[in-house]
PDB file of C-alpha atoms in Angstrom:
ATOM      1  CA  GLU G   1      19.942 -64.173  -9.056  1.00 78.00           C
ATOM      2  CA  LEU G   2      23.484 -63.385 -10.185  1.00 77.00           C
ATOM      3  CA  LEU G   3      22.374 -63.257 -13.830  1.00 77.00           C
ATOM      4  CA  GLU G   4      19.557 -60.885 -12.870  1.00 82.00           C
ATOM      5  CA  THR G   5      22.095 -58.668 -11.098  1.00 83.00           C
ATOM      6  CA  MET G   6      24.315 -58.650 -14.183  1.00 79.00           C
ATOM      7  CA  ALA G   7      21.316 -57.695 -16.323  1.00 79.00           C
ATOM      8  CA  ILE G   8      20.585 -54.734 -14.028  1.00 82.00           C
ATOM      9  CA  ARG G   9      24.221 -53.615 -14.230  1.00 82.00           C
ATOM     10  CA  ARG G  10      24.155 -53.944 -17.997  1.00 79.00           C
ATOM     11  CA  PHE G  11      20.918 -51.938 -18.188  1.00 80.00           C
ATOM     12  CA  ILE G  12      22.347 -49.122 -16.052  1.00 83.00           C
ATOM     13  CA  ARG G  13      25.505 -49.077 -18.141  1.00 80.00           C
ATOM     14  CA  SER G  14      23.543 -48.951 -21.407  1.00 77.00           C
ATOM     15  CA  ILE G  15      21.887 -45.650 -20.450  1.00 79.00           C
ATOM     16  CA  PRO G  16      23.806 -42.680 -21.922  1.00 78.00           C
ATOM     17  CA  VAL G  17      25.399 -40.012 -19.761  1.00 79.00           C
ATOM     18  CA  TRP G  18      23.116 -36.998 -19.291  1.00 78.00           C
ATOM     19  CA  ASP G  19      24.030 -34.146 -21.610  1.00 75.00           C
ATOM     20  CA  LYS G  20      21.894 -31.192 -20.552  1.00 74.00           C
ATOM     21  CA  GLY G  21      22.543 -29.278 -23.768  1.00 74.00           C
ATOM     22  CA  LYS G  22      21.282 -32.023 -26.085  1.00 74.00           C
ATOM     23  CA  GLN G  23      19.005 -34.155 -23.993  1.00 73.00           C
ATOM     24  CA  LEU G  24      17.000 -31.492 -22.183  1.00 74.00           C
ATOM     25  CA  GLU G  25      15.475 -30.382 -25.500  1.00 76.00           C
ATOM     26  CA  ILE G  26      14.739 -34.001 -26.449  1.00 74.00           C
ATOM     27  CA  ALA G  27      13.052 -34.579 -23.076  1.00 73.00           C
ATOM     28  CA  ARG G  28      10.931 -31.430 -23.490  1.00 77.00           C
ATOM     29  CA  LYS G  29       9.836 -32.400 -27.012  1.00 78.00           C
ATOM     30  CA  ALA G  30       9.026 -35.949 -25.947  1.00 74.00           C
ATOM     31  CA  GLY G  31       7.223 -34.759 -22.826  1.00 73.00           C
ATOM     32  CA  THR G  32       9.132 -37.228 -20.683  1.00 71.00           C
ATOM     33  CA  CYS G  33      12.583 -37.686 -19.212  1.00 69.00           C
ATOM     34  CA  LEU G  34      12.669 -41.286 -20.486  1.00 70.00           C
ATOM     35  CA  ALA G  35      12.947 -41.221 -24.270  1.00 71.00           C
ATOM     36  CA  VAL G  36      13.825 -44.249 -26.376  1.00 73.00           C
ATOM     37  CA  ARG G  37      14.824 -44.368 -30.042  1.00 73.00           C
ATOM     38  CA  ARG G  38      14.680 -47.218 -32.495  1.00 76.00           C
ATOM     39  CA  PHE G  39      17.777 -48.175 -34.455  1.00 74.00           C
ATOM     40  CA  THR G  40      17.558 -50.554 -37.393  1.00 74.00           C
ATOM     41  CA  THR G  41      20.724 -52.018 -38.863  1.00 68.00           C
ATOM     42  CA  PRO G  42      21.460 -50.973 -42.475  1.00 69.00           C
ATOM     43  CA  ASP G  43      20.562 -54.426 -43.771  1.00 71.00           C
ATOM     44  CA  GLY G  44      17.183 -54.208 -41.964  1.00 73.00           C
ATOM     45  CA  GLN G  45      17.771 -57.516 -40.192  1.00 73.00           C
ATOM     46  CA  ARG G  46      17.744 -56.227 -36.622  1.00 70.00           C
ATOM     47  CA  THR G  47      16.004 -53.472 -34.709  1.00 75.00           C
ATOM     48  CA  VAL G  48      17.372 -52.309 -31.375  1.00 74.00           C
ATOM     49  CA  TYR G  49      15.924 -49.761 -28.962  1.00 76.00           C
ATOM     50  CA  THR G  50      18.368 -47.450 -27.202  1.00 74.00           C
ATOM     51  CA  MET G  51      17.901 -44.651 -24.689  1.00 75.00           C
ATOM     52  CA  THR G  52      17.919 -41.140 -26.125  1.00 73.00           C
ATOM     53  CA  THR G  53      18.101 -39.363 -22.788  1.00 75.00           C
ATOM     54  CA  GLY G  54      20.516 -40.307 -20.073  1.00 77.00           C
ATOM     55  CA  ILE G  55      21.419 -40.224 -16.397  1.00 81.00           C
ATOM     56  CA  THR G  56      24.137 -38.330 -14.574  1.00 83.00           C
ATOM     57  CA  HIS G  57      27.354 -39.937 -13.381  1.00 87.00           C
ATOM     58  CA  GLY G  58      26.187 -39.425  -9.799  1.00 90.00           C
ATOM     59  CA  TYR G  59      22.922 -41.258 -10.376  1.00 89.00           C
ATOM     60  CA  ARG G  60      24.761 -44.057 -12.192  1.00 88.00           C
ATOM     61  CA  ALA G  61      27.105 -44.431  -9.192  1.00 92.00           C
ATOM     62  CA  PHE G  62      24.134 -44.267  -6.792  1.00 94.00           C
ATOM     63  CA  ALA G  63      22.278 -46.994  -8.713  1.00 91.00           C
ATOM     64  CA  THR G  64      25.361 -49.186  -8.816  1.00 90.00           C
ATOM     65  CA  VAL G  65      26.177 -48.779  -5.122  1.00 93.00           C
ATOM     66  CA  PHE G  66      22.617 -48.999  -3.770  1.00 93.00           C
ATOM     67  CA  LEU G  67      20.973 -51.379  -6.273  1.00 89.00           C
ATOM     68  CA  VAL G  68      23.535 -53.621  -7.927  1.00 89.00           C
ATOM     69  CA  LEU G  69      26.073 -54.154  -5.140  1.00 92.00           C
ATOM     70  CA  PRO G  70      23.562 -54.965  -2.369  1.00 90.00           C
ATOM     71  CA  LYS G  71      21.744 -57.396  -4.668  1.00 89.00           C
ATOM     72  CA  LEU G  72      25.061 -59.061  -5.502  1.00 87.00           C
ATOM     73  CA  VAL G  73      26.154 -59.232  -1.843  1.00 88.00           C
ATOM     74  CA  ILE G  74      22.791 -60.640  -0.716  1.00 87.00           C
ATOM     75  CA  ALA G  75      22.944 -63.322  -3.407  1.00 86.00           C
ATOM     76  CA  ALA G  76      26.524 -64.286  -2.508  1.00 84.00           C
ATOM     77  CA  VAL G  77      25.907 -64.339   1.253  1.00 85.00           C
ATOM     78  CA  THR G  78      22.702 -66.334   0.780  1.00 85.00           C
ATOM     79  CA  LEU G  79      24.558 -68.822  -1.428  1.00 82.00           C
ATOM     80  CA  VAL G  80      27.232 -69.416   1.198  1.00 80.00           C
ATOM     81  CA  TYR G  81      25.116 -69.476   4.344  1.00 83.00           C
ATOM     82  CA  ALA G  82      22.028 -71.180   2.897  1.00 85.00           C
ATOM     83  CA  SER G  83      24.190 -73.949   1.509  1.00 82.00           C
ATOM     84  CA  GLY G  84      25.581 -74.475   4.993  1.00 80.00           C
ATOM     85  CA  TYR G  85      22.121 -74.834   6.455  1.00 83.00           C
ATOM     86  CA  VAL G  86      21.084 -77.231   3.684  1.00 83.00           C
ATOM     87  CA  LEU G  87      24.258 -79.325   4.053  1.00 80.00           C
ATOM     88  CA  ALA G  88      23.949 -79.428   7.856  1.00 80.00           C
ATOM     89  CA  ALA G  89      20.289 -80.477   7.818  1.00 83.00           C
ATOM     90  CA  GLU G  90      19.708 -83.808   9.503  1.00 86.00           C
ATOM     91  CA  THR G  91      16.326 -84.716   8.027  1.00 90.00           C
ATOM     92  CA  ASN G  92      14.715 -84.428   4.609  1.00 91.00           C
ATOM     93  CA  GLU G  93      12.182 -81.985   6.055  1.00 93.00           C
ATOM     94  CA  ASP G  94      14.991 -79.714   7.267  1.00 91.00           C
ATOM     95  CA  ILE G  95      16.615 -79.798   3.825  1.00 90.00           C
ATOM     96  CA  ILE G  96      13.361 -78.751   2.173  1.00 93.00           C
ATOM     97  CA  LEU G  97      12.656 -76.113   4.826  1.00 93.00           C
ATOM     98  CA  ASN G  98      16.138 -74.573   4.513  1.00 90.00           C
ATOM     99  CA  ALA G  99      16.051 -74.627   0.703  1.00 91.00           C
ATOM    100  CA  VAL G 100      12.625 -72.935   0.633  1.00 93.00           C
ATOM    101  CA  ALA G 101      13.855 -70.318   3.120  1.00 91.00           C
ATOM    102  CA  ALA G 102      16.868 -69.556   0.892  1.00 89.00           C
ATOM    103  CA  VAL G 103      14.667 -69.191  -2.194  1.00 90.00           C
ATOM    104  CA  PHE G 104      12.325 -66.908  -0.256  1.00 91.00           C
ATOM    105  CA  ILE G 105      15.228 -64.641   0.728  1.00 89.00           C
ATOM    106  CA  LEU G 106      16.335 -64.394  -2.903  1.00 87.00           C
ATOM    107  CA  ASP G 107      12.779 -63.636  -4.070  1.00 89.00           C
ATOM    108  CA  ILE G 108      11.998 -60.904  -1.537  1.00 89.00           C
ATOM    109  CA  ASP G 109      12.786 -58.207  -4.115  1.00 85.00           C
ATOM    110  CA  ASP G 110      10.224 -59.681  -6.527  1.00 87.00           C
ATOM    111  CA  TYR G 111       7.572 -59.819  -3.791  1.00 91.00           C
ATOM    112  CA  ALA G 112       8.327 -56.212  -2.802  1.00 90.00           C
ATOM    113  CA  TYR G 113       8.007 -55.088  -6.433  1.00 87.00           C
ATOM    114  CA  HIS G 114       4.593 -56.715  -6.810  1.00 90.00           C
ATOM    115  CA  PHE G 115       3.401 -55.382  -3.446  1.00 93.00           C
ATOM    116  CA  PHE G 116       4.667 -51.770  -3.563  1.00 93.00           C
ATOM    117  CA  VAL G 117       4.404 -50.934  -7.279  1.00 90.00           C
ATOM    118  CA  THR G 118       0.885 -50.314  -8.524  1.00 92.00           C
ATOM    119  CA  LYS G 119      -0.537 -52.421 -11.332  1.00 91.00           C
ATOM    120  CA  THR G 120      -0.594 -49.358 -13.617  1.00 90.00           C
ATOM    121  CA  GLN G 121       3.103 -48.715 -13.020  1.00 87.00           C
ATOM    122  CA  GLN G 122       3.887 -52.404 -13.608  1.00 86.00           C
ATOM    123  CA  ILE G 123       2.035 -52.285 -16.944  1.00 87.00           C
ATOM    124  CA  LEU G 124       3.970 -49.143 -17.939  1.00 80.00           C
ATOM    125  CA  VAL G 125       7.311 -50.758 -17.065  1.00 77.00           C
ATOM    126  CA  GLU G 126       6.433 -53.993 -18.849  1.00 81.00           C
ATOM    127  CA  GLY G 127       5.333 -51.975 -21.902  1.00 75.00           C
ATOM    128  CA  LEU G 128       8.756 -50.417 -22.351  1.00 70.00           C
ATOM    129  CA  PRO G 129      10.701 -51.935 -25.226  1.00 67.00           C
ATOM    130  CA  SER G 130      13.684 -53.977 -24.161  1.00 66.00           C
ATOM    131  CA  LEU G 131      16.896 -52.061 -24.646  1.00 66.00           C
ATOM    132  CA  GLY G 132      19.617 -53.600 -26.719  1.00 65.00           C
ATOM    133  CA  LEU G 133      23.267 -53.110 -27.400  1.00 65.00           C
ATOM    134  CA  VAL G 134      24.604 -52.741 -30.912  1.00 64.00           C
ATOM    135  CA  PRO G 135      27.990 -54.014 -32.118  1.00 64.00           C
ATOM    136  CA  LEU G 136      30.075 -51.136 -33.501  1.00 62.00           C
ATOM    137  CA  ASP G 137      30.449 -52.788 -36.894  1.00 65.00           C
ATOM    138  CA  GLU G 138      26.647 -52.686 -37.362  1.00 68.00           C
ATOM    139  CA  VAL G 139      26.461 -48.909 -36.873  1.00 67.00           C
ATOM    140  CA  PRO G 140      26.788 -47.053 -40.202  1.00 67.00           C
ATOM    141  CA  GLU G 141      29.946 -44.980 -40.615  1.00 69.00           C
ATOM    142  CA  GLU G 142      28.024 -41.669 -40.698  1.00 66.00           C
ATOM    143  CA  LEU G 143      26.275 -42.437 -37.368  1.00 65.00           C
ATOM    144  CA  GLN G 144      29.307 -43.679 -35.429  1.00 63.00           C
ATOM    145  CA  THR G 145      30.267 -40.228 -34.140  1.00 66.00           C
ATOM    146  CA  THR G 146      26.766 -39.402 -32.857  1.00 62.00           C
ATOM    147  CA  PHE G 147      25.706 -42.876 -31.723  1.00 63.00           C
ATOM    148  CA  PRO G 148      25.724 -43.102 -27.906  1.00 60.00           C
ATOM    149  CA  LYS G 149      28.741 -45.137 -26.842  1.00 64.00           C
ATOM    150  CA  GLU G 150      26.730 -46.667 -23.971  1.00 61.00           C
ATOM    151  CA  ALA G 151      24.472 -48.365 -26.536  1.00 62.00           C
ATOM    152  CA  LEU G 152      27.433 -50.076 -28.193  1.00 62.00           C
ATOM    153  CA  LEU G 153      28.187 -53.657 -27.271  1.00 63.00           C
ATOM    154  CA  ALA G 154      31.143 -53.502 -24.889  1.00 65.00           C
ATOM    155  CA  SER G 155      33.854 -56.124 -25.027  1.00 65.00           C
ATOM    156  CA  ASP G 156      32.967 -57.593 -21.616  1.00 65.00           C
ATOM    157  CA  ASP G 157      29.304 -57.929 -22.665  1.00 67.00           C
ATOM    158  CA  ALA G 158      30.316 -59.632 -25.892  1.00 67.00           C
ATOM    159  CA  ALA G 159      32.675 -61.954 -24.026  1.00 69.00           C
ATOM    160  CA  TRP G 160      29.928 -62.840 -21.543  1.00 67.00           C
ATOM    161  CA  GLN G 161      27.389 -63.512 -24.302  1.00 67.00           C
ATOM    162  CA  PHE G 162      29.707 -65.723 -26.301  1.00 70.00           C
ATOM    163  CA  LEU G 163      31.777 -67.356 -23.550  1.00 70.00           C
ATOM    164  CA  GLY G 164      29.508 -67.030 -20.508  1.00 67.00           C
ATOM    165  CA  GLY G 165      28.105 -70.528 -20.767  1.00 67.00           C
ATOM    166  CA  PHE G 166      31.576 -72.016 -20.922  1.00 76.00           C
ATOM    167  CA  ALA G 167      32.795 -69.955 -17.970  1.00 73.00           C
ATOM    168  CA  LEU G 168      29.666 -70.442 -15.874  1.00 73.00           C
ATOM    169  CA  ALA G 169      29.924 -74.231 -15.507  1.00 77.00           C
ATOM    170  CA  PRO G 170      33.516 -74.257 -14.112  1.00 82.00           C
ATOM    171  CA  ALA G 171      32.719 -71.247 -11.905  1.00 78.00           C
ATOM    172  CA  LEU G 172      29.660 -72.958 -10.406  1.00 76.00           C
ATOM    173  CA  PHE G 173      31.609 -76.205  -9.974  1.00 80.00           C
ATOM    174  CA  GLY G 174      34.392 -74.300  -8.187  1.00 82.00           C
ATOM    175  CA  ILE G 175      31.897 -72.531  -5.920  1.00 80.00           C
ATOM    176  CA  ALA G 176      30.159 -75.812  -5.110  1.00 78.00           C
ATOM    177  CA  ALA G 177      33.491 -77.491  -4.333  1.00 79.00           C
ATOM    178  CA  ALA G 178      34.589 -74.585  -2.120  1.00 80.00           C
ATOM    179  CA  ILE G 179      31.308 -74.559  -0.230  1.00 78.00           C
ATOM    180  CA  TYR G 180      31.385 -78.334   0.230  1.00 76.00           C
ATOM    181  CA  GLN G 181      34.967 -78.202   1.461  1.00 77.00           C
ATOM    182  CA  SER G 182      34.284 -75.366   3.891  1.00 75.00           C
ATOM    183  CA  TRP G 183      31.087 -76.858   5.302  1.00 73.00           C
ATOM    184  CA  CYS G 184      31.605 -80.615   5.127  1.00 72.00           C
ATOM    185  CA  GLU G 185      35.326 -81.158   5.683  1.00 67.00           C
ATOM    186  CA  ASP G 186      36.885 -81.197   9.143  1.00 62.00           C
ATOM    187  CA  GLY G 187      38.149 -77.860  10.396  1.00 55.00           C
ATOM    188  CA  SER G 188      35.586 -75.830   8.477  1.00 50.00           C
ATOM    189  CA  VAL G 189      36.312 -72.134   8.305  1.00 50.00           C
ATOM    190  CA  LEU G 190      32.761 -70.806   7.856  1.00 48.00           C
ATOM    191  CA  ALA G 191      30.260 -70.941  10.693  1.00 46.00           C
ATOM    192  CA  VAL G 192      26.753 -69.618  11.148  1.00 46.00           C
ATOM    193  CA  GLY G 193      26.076 -70.929  14.620  1.00 43.00           C
ATOM    194  CA  LEU G 194      24.945 -74.400  13.655  1.00 43.00           C
TER     195      LEU G 194
END
């Protein structure tokens, strides 16, 4: 769930900032407000799709505050409280019941998507090419001034891609140890009315 949230944040960040002067004409020519362009590296080894049109700063902030942050908070709260219910379960059936309930809470957004979005809209969304980020050194010198900076691979994205696996294991171990200590040791600090 946390990786899905990071992917949403990365997607929102990869969309360029709306420039009415340039992008309005592109949107009119394309007949849509969502235009994508294909970029192939000079050596022809890699093709990446980037957004041609963008979103305003206000919409970017709105999407971050009302999409990314709630999803992150729900995942974190579910991790803490669901683990307490699983650890406090007295029977195997209770463990399974509490674990299934936690997974259901985390999957509600997927169920809502499949229920509220029509099949035609789902096919259109799934048909969109996946957007990519391009390292600056792969963009030709003559395109670097006009290439949207949001489509460039940011340093935190690069660090996550290359070091994320190494950082994820200790982070998960630390979270598991903290949850165990808070729920299973005497004088626990967290309580959900168990």
